[in-house]
Amino acid sequence: MARHLITSAIPYINGIKHLGNLIGSQLPADLYARYLRARGHEVLFLCATDEHGTPAELAASKAGKPVAEYCAEMHTVQADIAKGFRLSFDHFGRSSSPQNHVLTQHFAGVLYDRGLIREVSETQMYSPTDGRYLPDRYIEGTCPNCGFDSARGDQCDNCTKQLDPVDLINPHSTISGATDLEMRETKHLYLCQSKMKDQIAAWIDTKADWPILTTSIARKWLTDGDGLQDRGITRDLDWGVAVKRGTEDWPGMEGKVFYVWFDAPIEYIACAQEWVDAGNGTDWQRWWRTDSGAADVRYTQFMGKDNVPFHTLSFPVTILGSEEPWKLADYIKSFNYLNYEGGQFSTSRGRGVFMDQALEILPPDYWRWWLLSHAPESSDAEFTWENFQSSVNKDLADVLGNFASRVTKFCRSKFGEAVPAGGIMGAREDQLIADLGARLADYQSQMDTIEVRKAAAALRALWVLGNEYLQEVAPWTTIKTDPEQAAMQTRLGLNLIRLYAVLSSPFIPDASAQLLADLNADDAAWPDDIAAALNALPAGHAFTVPEVTFRKITDDERAAWQERFSGQR
RNA sequence: GGCGCGGUAGCUCAGUUGGUUAGAGCGAUCGACUCAUAAUCGAUAGGUCGGGAGUUCAAGUCUCCCCCACGCCA
């Protein structure tokens, strides 16, 4: 038994995420966490909401609420949706937690002491009307290069010229439309990532087993141009972690907060503290401090590719730069994007399926199965309703659900609702057990290496073995000449359902639990001996015939959903 | 413009350090079965592995050029 720390990239507080966000991080992380727990490992699975920054402030003001209140509400909304998808976080924290404030300030102080934070004076656009400094992308004006009248402060969307907000003609705030913008001199803190680039590069070089996507993105940032650049870690905002050196005030930095990308990953650690403070754990240090037992923890991070730079570079700079014994990631699993029906998911245009909507139309297992079995691992993947319908109907309803149905209903009609006695296993059964063992080894190997799609395929192959066996031995025929033999075959079939329920639980936890309940099976332990596992339900054991485990998606439903989520409305 | 990930059967994708007739699932066709959610099982068809050149006894798998898609950066 090993100890596994697992974190999923923390979703931004601003609004409900779509299915692409789900499969990009939280869902595969949950799959891995459930699998490792099922294998008997000790797991701490953490996630949180990322709550600071300008978008949160703007969303709150749009909703007419104080930002703290808005974030608290949205946190609850996201937590409920996560429960709806059966994401098995040990704690779902908040980057705005007091624990994270203290820890973020601590890291800043330590990094400053190590000479890894420097102060930089720069000018920035201030809007008296909005009462805030404006990030470049919230300023628009006329492009000095091409005359386009909606050029953004960072870049002109028309001629693609890189811009500075001061270059814009007639600049205005996109928040209020205010034109009385002025340049103000302001001081900010920069994290000296460049000083750490060799150390980070050396660390990445040791990770030959990481996904190519992860290492290639990291290497690109390490070697592009002059190499890893220093980055600003403060902003002129109200909502966030106040800039301090540990517990000391930071002269000249009054009224400023740390930028989200600095405090967000630190929340992974703070989240473990929240977990303890919430009364769900007793010792967070043994997961995070290598001097307190975390040295033998394996830490795996999950994220979409847009988050890779923060996890391979910035956060490691924070951890390593502190020279304190914090746990560093052992494995970083990253995902590409999920597209929707030939384009991208679009939050603003309502294009694609969002997590709350998905749960309105189908139970979580349907989504979990499709998303995981089509996870965008090697390249971007695409969601289409047609593919979703055919995959779910075939894999879940036909191959697995119908297997449970045909076995239990046959048993009920011929032997009654209890596991039948009699008969002896022969060569065909030995063969089945050998095949199951080989497939199980494959499945476990894919899960161990977090090859999500391949794991799904291996699991499906296990389900197929049951149908093959049943079709071949045909108890509905055997029973006419040799009822004892048919009883043995049926008993084996019933036990296969239990085995499948156990093995499938990381992917489809609800269906798994329901099948186990219908079978009155109290043994849900991961099998280490297939033959023994197929005797878990003994002769005479009573069961209930399951309701339809997975219903099929009809053509009409598919068409209606396709229309509903097209973003046209 | 630079860089990155890809471009393999109608669709979604596997193809390890280059090595026998390029694989899987779905879909299609044919057959078997009839316990089951018009489910299942078997068989068959289908690919000049984006295009071109090169290295090699041998290339989907390495090198170069080009084309396409997506993304990141400038």
mmCIF file of N, CA and C (backbone and C1' of nucleotides) in Angstrom, chain A residues 216 220 344 374 378 380-381 387 394 397-398 401-402 405-406 409-410 453-454 460 464 467-468 471 476 548-550 552, chain B residues 2-6 11-15 25-27 32-42 70-74:
data_model
loop_
_atom_site.group_PDB
_atom_site.id
_atom_site.type_symbol
_atom_site.label_atom_id
_atom_site.label_comp_id
_atom_site.label_asym_id
_atom_site.label_seq_id
_atom_site.Cartn_x
_atom_site.Cartn_y
_atom_site.Cartn_z
ATOM 1 N N SER A 216 6.877 18.901 -23.323
ATOM 2 C CA SER A 216 7.160 19.762 -24.472
ATOM 3 C C SER A 216 6.743 21.208 -24.186
ATOM 4 N N LYS A 220 9.449 24.260 -23.945
ATOM 5 C CA LYS A 220 9.269 25.418 -24.817
ATOM 6 C C LYS A 220 9.448 26.710 -24.026
ATOM 7 N N GLN A 344 -15.251 25.085 -31.026
ATOM 8 C CA GLN A 344 -14.875 25.097 -29.623
ATOM 9 C C GLN A 344 -16.101 25.267 -28.739
ATOM 10 N N HIS A 374 -13.044 8.887 -24.131
ATOM 11 C CA HIS A 374 -12.616 9.726 -25.253
ATOM 12 C C HIS A 374 -11.727 10.873 -24.764
ATOM 13 N N SER A 378 -3.855 12.319 -26.513
ATOM 14 C CA SER A 378 -2.776 12.492 -27.487
ATOM 15 C C SER A 378 -2.976 13.728 -28.351
ATOM 16 N N ASP A 380 -6.263 17.006 -29.416
ATOM 17 C CA ASP A 380 -7.601 17.500 -29.125
ATOM 18 C C ASP A 380 -8.617 16.449 -29.550
ATOM 19 N N ALA A 381 -9.685 16.339 -28.810
ATOM 20 C CA ALA A 381 -10.724 15.373 -29.136
ATOM 21 C C ALA A 381 -12.017 16.134 -29.417
ATOM 22 N N ASN A 387 -21.649 10.565 -31.808
ATOM 23 C CA ASN A 387 -20.661 9.685 -31.196
ATOM 24 C C ASN A 387 -21.048 9.368 -29.752
ATOM 25 N N LYS A 394 -23.969 1.610 -27.052
ATOM 26 C CA LYS A 394 -23.295 0.341 -27.329
ATOM 27 C C LYS A 394 -22.543 -0.161 -26.083
ATOM 28 N N ALA A 397 -25.188 0.433 -22.451
ATOM 29 C CA ALA A 397 -26.488 -0.234 -22.484
ATOM 30 C C ALA A 397 -26.369 -1.664 -23.013
ATOM 31 N N ASP A 398 -25.699 -1.819 -24.164
ATOM 32 C CA ASP A 398 -25.667 -3.137 -24.815
ATOM 33 C C ASP A 398 -24.647 -4.093 -24.188
ATOM 34 N N GLY A 401 -24.784 -3.204 -19.582
ATOM 35 C CA GLY A 401 -26.121 -3.221 -18.979
ATOM 36 C C GLY A 401 -26.924 -4.443 -19.387
ATOM 37 N N ASN A 402 -26.881 -4.741 -20.654
ATOM 38 C CA ASN A 402 -27.648 -5.882 -21.147
ATOM 39 C C ASN A 402 -27.090 -7.210 -20.636
ATOM 40 N N SER A 405 -28.581 -7.704 -17.407
ATOM 41 C CA SER A 405 -29.993 -7.980 -17.615
ATOM 42 C C SER A 405 -30.246 -9.424 -18.077
ATOM 43 N N ARG A 406 -29.483 -9.853 -19.065
ATOM 44 C CA ARG A 406 -29.744 -11.181 -19.644
ATOM 45 C C ARG A 406 -29.441 -12.281 -18.634
ATOM 46 N N LYS A 409 -32.159 -12.097 -15.625
ATOM 47 C CA LYS A 409 -33.510 -12.469 -16.046
ATOM 48 C C LYS A 409 -33.600 -13.940 -16.427
ATOM 49 N N PHE A 410 -32.545 -14.439 -17.021
ATOM 50 C CA PHE A 410 -32.518 -15.867 -17.340
ATOM 51 C C PHE A 410 -32.571 -16.677 -16.046
ATOM 52 N N ARG A 453 -7.860 6.518 -21.895
ATOM 53 C CA ARG A 453 -8.600 5.886 -22.991
ATOM 54 C C ARG A 453 -8.331 4.388 -23.052
ATOM 55 N N LYS A 454 -7.077 4.044 -22.922
ATOM 56 C CA LYS A 454 -6.708 2.632 -23.020
ATOM 57 C C LYS A 454 -7.297 1.839 -21.857
ATOM 58 N N ARG A 460 -13.776 -2.303 -21.124
ATOM 59 C CA ARG A 460 -14.811 -2.742 -22.045
ATOM 60 C C ARG A 460 -14.535 -4.157 -22.532
ATOM 61 N N VAL A 464 -16.851 -7.555 -22.533
ATOM 62 C CA VAL A 464 -17.119 -8.367 -23.724
ATOM 63 C C VAL A 464 -16.872 -9.846 -23.452
ATOM 64 N N ASN A 467 -19.962 -11.637 -22.370
ATOM 65 C CA ASN A 467 -20.915 -11.910 -23.444
ATOM 66 C C ASN A 467 -20.445 -13.048 -24.334
ATOM 67 N N GLU A 468 -19.147 -13.073 -24.595
ATOM 68 C CA GLU A 468 -18.585 -14.142 -25.429
ATOM 69 C C GLU A 468 -18.815 -15.497 -24.758
ATOM 70 N N GLN A 471 -22.528 -16.452 -24.728
ATOM 71 C CA GLN A 471 -22.993 -16.815 -26.062
ATOM 72 C C GLN A 471 -22.527 -18.214 -26.430
ATOM 73 N N TRP A 476 -29.183 -21.252 -22.004
ATOM 74 C CA TRP A 476 -30.582 -21.420 -22.412
ATOM 75 C C TRP A 476 -30.762 -22.685 -23.242
ATOM 76 N N VAL A 548 -33.327 -1.444 -15.517
ATOM 77 C CA VAL A 548 -32.440 -1.128 -16.632
ATOM 78 C C VAL A 548 -31.275 -0.277 -16.118
ATOM 79 N N THR A 549 -30.081 -0.847 -16.195
ATOM 80 C CA THR A 549 -28.912 -0.164 -15.643
ATOM 81 C C THR A 549 -28.569 1.091 -16.459
ATOM 82 N N PHE A 550 -28.572 0.942 -17.768
ATOM 83 C CA PHE A 550 -28.354 2.092 -18.650
ATOM 84 C C PHE A 550 -29.421 2.065 -19.735
ATOM 85 N N LYS A 552 -31.158 3.562 -23.222
ATOM 86 C CA LYS A 552 -30.553 4.044 -24.457
ATOM 87 C C LYS A 552 -30.979 5.471 -24.760
ATOM 88 P P G B 2 8.390 30.903 -40.064
ATOM 89 O "O5'" G B 2 8.694 30.886 -38.509
ATOM 90 C "C5'" G B 2 9.960 31.341 -38.015
ATOM 91 C "C4'" G B 2 9.992 31.196 -36.529
ATOM 92 C "C3'" G B 2 9.635 29.818 -36.001
ATOM 93 O "O3'" G B 2 10.738 28.939 -36.031
ATOM 94 C "C1'" G B 2 8.416 31.443 -34.805
ATOM 95 P P C B 3 10.473 27.375 -36.274
ATOM 96 O "O5'" C B 3 9.805 26.916 -34.898
ATOM 97 C "C5'" C B 3 10.534 27.005 -33.679
ATOM 98 C "C4'" C B 3 9.607 26.777 -32.512
ATOM 99 C "C3'" C B 3 8.833 25.462 -32.522
ATOM 100 O "O3'" C B 3 9.614 24.381 -32.067
ATOM 101 C "C1'" C B 3 7.368 27.228 -31.975
ATOM 102 P P G B 4 9.214 22.913 -32.535
ATOM 103 O "O5'" G B 4 7.893 22.646 -31.693
ATOM 104 C "C5'" G B 4 7.941 22.631 -30.268
ATOM 105 C "C4'" G B 4 6.560 22.404 -29.713
ATOM 106 C "C3'" G B 4 5.833 21.202 -30.292
ATOM 107 O "O3'" G B 4 6.238 20.004 -29.660
ATOM 108 C "C1'" G B 4 4.374 23.055 -30.260
ATOM 109 P P C B 5 6.168 18.643 -30.472
ATOM 110 O "O5'" C B 5 4.609 18.311 -30.435
ATOM 111 C "C5'" C B 5 3.955 18.125 -29.181
ATOM 112 C "C4'" C B 5 2.489 17.880 -29.411
ATOM 113 C "C3'" C B 5 2.172 16.870 -30.502
ATOM 114 O "O3'" C B 5 2.291 15.545 -30.028
ATOM 115 C "C1'" C B 5 0.806 18.773 -30.768
ATOM 116 P P G B 6 2.416 14.363 -31.100
ATOM 117 O "O5'" G B 6 0.951 14.346 -31.705
ATOM 118 C "C5'" G B 6 0.728 13.898 -33.030
ATOM 119 C "C4'" G B 6 -0.628 14.363 -33.475
ATOM 120 C "C3'" G B 6 -0.976 13.977 -34.905
ATOM 121 O "O3'" G B 6 -1.525 12.674 -34.952
ATOM 122 C "C1'" G B 6 -1.379 16.269 -34.603
ATOM 123 P P C B 11 -13.796 9.484 -42.192
ATOM 124 O "O5'" C B 11 -14.637 9.179 -40.881
ATOM 125 C "C5'" C B 11 -15.738 10.012 -40.503
ATOM 126 C "C4'" C B 11 -16.177 9.644 -39.109
ATOM 127 C "C3'" C B 11 -15.077 9.704 -38.057
ATOM 128 O "O3'" C B 11 -14.917 11.013 -37.548
ATOM 129 C "C1'" C B 11 -16.229 7.644 -37.879
ATOM 130 P P U B 12 -13.486 11.447 -36.993
ATOM 131 O "O5'" U B 12 -13.365 10.588 -35.662
ATOM 132 C "C5'" U B 12 -14.236 10.858 -34.558
ATOM 133 C "C4'" U B 12 -13.866 9.978 -33.402
ATOM 134 C "C3'" U B 12 -12.383 9.941 -33.070
ATOM 135 O "O3'" U B 12 -11.977 11.064 -32.299
ATOM 136 C "C1'" U B 12 -13.246 7.740 -33.094
ATOM 137 P P C B 13 -10.426 11.445 -32.217
ATOM 138 O "O5'" C B 13 -9.842 10.022 -31.794
ATOM 139 C "C5'" C B 13 -8.456 9.754 -31.789
ATOM 140 C "C4'" C B 13 -8.319 8.338 -31.309
ATOM 141 C "C3'" C B 13 -6.917 7.752 -31.362
ATOM 142 O "O3'" C B 13 -6.160 8.096 -30.215
ATOM 143 C "C1'" C B 13 -8.469 6.200 -32.242
ATOM 144 P P A B 14 -4.563 8.103 -30.260
ATOM 145 O "O5'" A B 14 -4.154 6.619 -29.844
ATOM 146 C "C5'" A B 14 -4.372 5.571 -30.725
ATOM 147 C "C4'" A B 14 -4.017 4.271 -30.080
ATOM 148 C "C3'" A B 14 -2.536 3.919 -30.196
ATOM 149 O "O3'" A B 14 -1.821 4.352 -29.058
ATOM 150 C "C1'" A B 14 -3.831 2.200 -31.163
ATOM 151 P P G B 15 -0.247 4.585 -29.148
ATOM 152 O "O5'" G B 15 0.304 3.263 -29.810
ATOM 153 C "C5'" G B 15 1.539 3.286 -30.483
ATOM 154 C "C4'" G B 15 1.684 2.052 -31.326
ATOM 155 C "C3'" G B 15 2.728 2.182 -32.410
ATOM 156 O "O3'" G B 15 4.002 1.838 -31.907
ATOM 157 C "C1'" G B 15 0.718 1.505 -33.383
ATOM 158 P P G B 25 -12.671 -5.170 -32.412
ATOM 159 O "O5'" G B 25 -13.449 -3.876 -31.916
ATOM 160 C "C5'" G B 25 -13.703 -3.675 -30.527
ATOM 161 C "C4'" G B 25 -14.336 -2.326 -30.326
ATOM 162 C "C3'" G B 25 -15.509 -2.022 -31.239
ATOM 163 O "O3'" G B 25 -16.719 -2.585 -30.771
ATOM 164 C "C1'" G B 25 -14.033 -0.202 -31.271
ATOM 165 P P C B 26 -17.827 -3.018 -31.818
ATOM 166 O "O5'" C B 26 -18.381 -1.629 -32.351
ATOM 167 C "C5'" C B 26 -18.981 -0.698 -31.457
ATOM 168 C "C4'" C B 26 -19.228 0.608 -32.169
ATOM 169 C "C3'" C B 26 -20.046 0.506 -33.447
ATOM 170 O "O3'" C B 26 -21.441 0.463 -33.180
ATOM 171 C "C1'" C B 26 -18.156 1.861 -33.834
ATOM 172 P P G B 27 -22.374 -0.443 -34.116
ATOM 173 O "O5'" G B 27 -22.252 0.264 -35.531
ATOM 174 C "C5'" G B 27 -22.822 1.562 -35.738
ATOM 175 C "C4'" G B 27 -22.472 2.038 -37.130
ATOM 176 C "C3'" G B 27 -22.808 1.066 -38.253
ATOM 177 O "O3'" G B 27 -24.166 1.159 -38.641
ATOM 178 C "C1'" G B 27 -20.618 1.860 -38.549
ATOM 179 P P A B 32 -27.966 -18.410 -40.428
ATOM 180 O "O5'" A B 32 -27.216 -18.526 -39.022
ATOM 181 C "C5'" A B 32 -26.347 -19.627 -38.768
ATOM 182 C "C4'" A B 32 -25.838 -19.555 -37.341
ATOM 183 C "C3'" A B 32 -26.924 -19.523 -36.268
ATOM 184 O "O3'" A B 32 -27.403 -20.819 -35.958
ATOM 185 C "C1'" A B 32 -25.315 -17.853 -35.817
ATOM 186 P P C B 33 -28.888 -20.974 -35.397
ATOM 187 O "O5'" C B 33 -28.865 -20.251 -33.988
ATOM 188 C "C5'" C B 33 -28.111 -20.805 -32.901
ATOM 189 C "C4'" C B 33 -28.149 -19.849 -31.734
ATOM 190 C "C3'" C B 33 -29.541 -19.505 -31.212
ATOM 191 O "O3'" C B 33 -30.003 -20.489 -30.308
ATOM 192 C "C1'" C B 33 -28.277 -17.526 -31.457
ATOM 193 P P U B 34 -31.510 -20.895 -30.293
ATOM 194 O "O5'" U B 34 -32.205 -19.754 -29.440
ATOM 195 C "C5'" U B 34 -31.688 -19.337 -28.173
ATOM 196 C "C4'" U B 34 -32.220 -17.955 -27.913
ATOM 197 C "C3'" U B 34 -33.716 -17.930 -27.646
ATOM 198 O "O3'" U B 34 -33.802 -17.616 -26.274
ATOM 199 C "C1'" U B 34 -33.015 -16.278 -29.287
ATOM 200 P P C B 35 -35.077 -17.852 -25.404
ATOM 201 O "O5'" C B 35 -34.635 -16.890 -24.209
ATOM 202 C "C5'" C B 35 -34.635 -17.334 -22.876
ATOM 203 C "C4'" C B 35 -33.667 -16.495 -22.106
ATOM 204 C "C3'" C B 35 -33.736 -15.018 -22.411
ATOM 205 O "O3'" C B 35 -34.770 -14.416 -21.667
ATOM 206 C "C1'" C B 35 -31.475 -15.745 -22.307
ATOM 207 P P A B 36 -35.628 -13.272 -22.321
ATOM 208 O "O5'" A B 36 -34.674 -12.009 -22.215
ATOM 209 C "C5'" A B 36 -34.263 -11.521 -20.934
ATOM 210 C "C4'" A B 36 -33.158 -10.518 -21.144
ATOM 211 C "C3'" A B 36 -33.561 -9.351 -22.044
ATOM 212 O "O3'" A B 36 -34.026 -8.299 -21.232
ATOM 213 C "C1'" A B 36 -31.482 -10.292 -22.749
ATOM 214 P P U B 37 -35.284 -7.425 -21.671
ATOM 215 O "O5'" U B 37 -34.551 -6.153 -22.281
ATOM 216 C "C5'" U B 37 -35.315 -5.158 -22.967
ATOM 217 C "C4'" U B 37 -34.326 -4.168 -23.555
ATOM 218 C "C3'" U B 37 -33.262 -4.808 -24.446
ATOM 219 O "O3'" U B 37 -33.624 -4.688 -25.816
ATOM 220 C "C1'" U B 37 -32.407 -3.078 -23.035
ATOM 221 P P A B 38 -34.795 -4.350 -26.676
ATOM 222 O "O5'" A B 38 -33.915 -4.176 -27.990
ATOM 223 C "C5'" A B 38 -33.062 -5.233 -28.419
ATOM 224 C "C4'" A B 38 -33.125 -5.277 -29.909
ATOM 225 C "C3'" A B 38 -32.757 -3.954 -30.576
ATOM 226 O "O3'" A B 38 -31.433 -4.068 -31.008
ATOM 227 C "C1'" A B 38 -34.667 -5.007 -31.578
ATOM 228 P P A B 39 -30.502 -2.806 -30.733
ATOM 229 O "O5'" A B 39 -29.593 -3.303 -29.542
ATOM 230 C "C5'" A B 39 -28.970 -4.545 -29.623
ATOM 231 C "C4'" A B 39 -28.743 -5.049 -28.231
ATOM 232 C "C3'" A B 39 -27.618 -6.066 -28.135
ATOM 233 O "O3'" A B 39 -26.392 -5.417 -27.906
ATOM 234 C "C1'" A B 39 -29.562 -6.932 -27.130
ATOM 235 P P U B 40 -25.160 -5.725 -28.794
ATOM 236 O "O5'" U B 40 -24.792 -7.202 -28.368
ATOM 237 C "C5'" U B 40 -24.561 -7.519 -27.004
ATOM 238 C "C4'" U B 40 -24.398 -9.011 -26.858
ATOM 239 C "C3'" U B 40 -23.333 -9.607 -27.773
ATOM 240 O "O3'" U B 40 -22.052 -9.534 -27.166
ATOM 241 C "C1'" U B 40 -25.333 -10.840 -27.994
ATOM 242 P P C B 41 -20.761 -9.356 -28.040
ATOM 243 O "O5'" C B 41 -20.638 -10.772 -28.765
ATOM 244 C "C5'" C B 41 -20.350 -11.936 -28.009
ATOM 245 C "C4'" C B 41 -20.338 -13.139 -28.906
ATOM 246 C "C3'" C B 41 -19.508 -12.990 -30.176
ATOM 247 O "O3'" C B 41 -18.133 -13.230 -29.936
ATOM 248 C "C1'" C B 41 -21.615 -13.885 -30.737
ATOM 249 P P G B 42 -17.043 -12.586 -30.904
ATOM 250 O "O5'" G B 42 -17.215 -13.403 -32.253
ATOM 251 C "C5'" G B 42 -16.920 -14.787 -32.279
ATOM 252 C "C4'" G B 42 -17.245 -15.348 -33.640
ATOM 253 C "C3'" G B 42 -16.591 -14.646 -34.822
ATOM 254 O "O3'" G B 42 -15.262 -15.087 -35.015
ATOM 255 C "C1'" G B 42 -18.873 -15.014 -35.301
ATOM 256 P P C B 70 -8.240 25.461 -37.805
ATOM 257 O "O5'" C B 70 -7.715 25.032 -36.364
ATOM 258 C "C5'" C B 70 -8.514 24.195 -35.531
ATOM 259 C "C4'" C B 70 -7.699 23.711 -34.367
ATOM 260 C "C3'" C B 70 -7.004 24.789 -33.551
ATOM 261 O "O3'" C B 70 -7.877 25.455 -32.663
ATOM 262 C "C1'" C B 70 -5.504 23.028 -33.933
ATOM 263 P P G B 71 -7.582 27.003 -32.307
ATOM 264 O "O5'" G B 71 -6.341 26.886 -31.326
ATOM 265 C "C5'" G B 71 -6.476 26.197 -30.090
ATOM 266 C "C4'" G B 71 -5.128 25.985 -29.466
ATOM 267 C "C3'" G B 71 -4.322 27.242 -29.183
ATOM 268 O "O3'" G B 71 -4.738 27.867 -27.976
ATOM 269 C "C1'" G B 71 -2.931 25.613 -30.160
ATOM 270 P P C B 72 -4.428 29.439 -27.785
ATOM 271 O "O5'" C B 72 -2.876 29.450 -27.465
ATOM 272 C "C5'" C B 72 -2.384 28.887 -26.251
ATOM 273 C "C4'" C B 72 -0.874 28.953 -26.238
ATOM 274 C "C3'" C B 72 -0.284 30.340 -26.435
ATOM 275 O "O3'" C B 72 -0.251 31.090 -25.231
ATOM 276 C "C1'" C B 72 0.828 28.805 -27.838
ATOM 277 P P C B 73 -0.334 32.683 -25.332
ATOM 278 O "O5'" C B 73 1.073 33.069 -25.979
ATOM 279 C "C5'" C B 73 2.279 32.856 -25.251
ATOM 280 C "C4'" C B 73 3.467 33.110 -26.142
ATOM 281 C "C3'" C B 73 3.561 34.509 -26.729
ATOM 282 O "O3'" C B 73 4.145 35.427 -25.810
ATOM 283 C "C1'" C B 73 3.978 32.914 -28.422
ATOM 284 P P A B 74 3.841 36.983 -26.011
ATOM 285 O "O5'" A B 74 4.606 37.350 -27.354
ATOM 286 C "C5'" A B 74 6.027 37.513 -27.358
ATOM 287 C "C4'" A B 74 6.494 37.761 -28.760
ATOM 288 C "C3'" A B 74 5.997 39.043 -29.413
ATOM 289 O "O3'" A B 74 6.781 40.164 -29.029
ATOM 290 C "C1'" A B 74 5.722 37.242 -30.902
#
